[in-house]
Amino acid sequence: MKDLLPHIEQICSLGGEHHLMMGSDFDGIPTYIQGLEHAGHYYKLMEFLLKHYDEQLVRGWLWGMR
């Protein structure tokens, strides 16, 4: 998941922090992020992002997921 950080940082640096969304539709992709192989692991993404970003931003990106 740490490989996502540079991409998120780039989007935020361009003013896109309120336009970023993370989905859980993994159909049709050949590889997965380690630890995020299916939507049941989505909480891991939330926990990871909360270590790096403000909770309000993370909740917005994950559509209020708890």
GROMACS .gro file of C-alpha atoms in nm:
model
   66
    1MET     CA    1   0.000   0.000   0.000
    2LYS     CA    2   0.295   0.231   0.051
    3ASP     CA    3   0.327   0.246  -0.328
    4LEU     CA    4  -0.003   0.438  -0.333
    5LEU     CA    5   0.141   0.727  -0.132
    6PRO     CA    6   0.334   0.900  -0.414
    7HIS     CA    7   0.022   0.890  -0.632
    8ILE     CA    8  -0.198   1.030  -0.355
    9GLU     CA    9   0.062   1.297  -0.278
   10GLN     CA   10   0.073   1.401  -0.645
   11ILE     CA   11  -0.305   1.430  -0.663
   12CYS     CA   12  -0.311   1.633  -0.340
   13SER     CA   13  -0.028   1.859  -0.458
   14LEU     CA   14  -0.239   1.948  -0.761
   15GLY     CA   15  -0.534   2.043  -0.539
   16GLY     CA   16  -0.720   1.717  -0.589
   17GLU     CA   17  -0.749   1.603  -0.227
   18HIS     CA   18  -1.126   1.665  -0.234
   19HIS     CA   19  -1.170   1.484  -0.567
   20LEU     CA   20  -0.997   1.158  -0.481
   21MET     CA   21  -1.204   0.844  -0.430
   22MET     CA   22  -1.104   0.485  -0.363
   23GLY     CA   23  -1.328   0.209  -0.495
   24SER     CA   24  -1.355  -0.157  -0.409
   25ASP     CA   25  -1.445  -0.299  -0.749
   26PHE     CA   26  -1.163  -0.543  -0.817
   27ASP     CA   27  -1.326  -0.726  -1.108
   28GLY     CA   28  -1.111  -0.777  -1.415
   29ILE     CA   29  -0.772  -0.680  -1.274
   30PRO     CA   30  -0.488  -0.933  -1.293
   31THR     CA   31  -0.295  -0.820  -0.982
   32TYR     CA   32  -0.383  -0.674  -0.646
   33ILE     CA   33  -0.219  -0.457  -0.387
   34GLN     CA   34  -0.069  -0.687  -0.125
   35GLY     CA   35  -0.306  -0.692   0.172
   36LEU     CA   36  -0.594  -0.558  -0.035
   37GLU     CA   37  -0.688  -0.865  -0.238
   38HIS     CA   38  -1.062  -0.813  -0.194
   39ALA     CA   39  -1.310  -0.564  -0.051
   40GLY     CA   40  -1.314  -0.748   0.283
   41HIS     CA   41  -0.964  -0.610   0.343
   42TYR     CA   42  -1.065  -0.250   0.275
   43TYR     CA   43  -1.031  -0.164   0.645
   44LYS     CA   44  -0.655  -0.222   0.606
   45LEU     CA   45  -0.642   0.055   0.349
   46MET     CA   46  -0.830   0.285   0.583
   47GLU     CA   47  -0.594   0.208   0.873
   48PHE     CA   48  -0.291   0.264   0.650
   49LEU     CA   49  -0.417   0.595   0.513
   50LEU     CA   50  -0.503   0.723   0.861
   51LYS     CA   51  -0.135   0.690   0.954
   52HIS     CA   52  -0.051   0.943   0.681
   53TYR     CA   53  -0.354   1.167   0.632
   54ASP     CA   54  -0.618   1.354   0.824
   55GLU     CA   55  -0.921   1.146   0.919
   56GLN     CA   56  -1.163   1.380   0.742
   57LEU     CA   57  -0.976   1.339   0.412
   58VAL     CA   58  -0.953   0.961   0.448
   59ARG     CA   59  -1.324   0.930   0.525
   60GLY     CA   60  -1.400   1.138   0.218
   61TRP     CA   61  -1.181   0.921  -0.001
   62LEU     CA   62  -1.343   0.605   0.134
   63TRP     CA   63  -1.696   0.748   0.141
   64GLY     CA   64  -1.738   0.763   0.516
   65MET     CA   65  -1.623   0.406   0.577
   66ARG     CA   66  -1.559   0.323   0.943
   0.00000   0.00000   0.00000
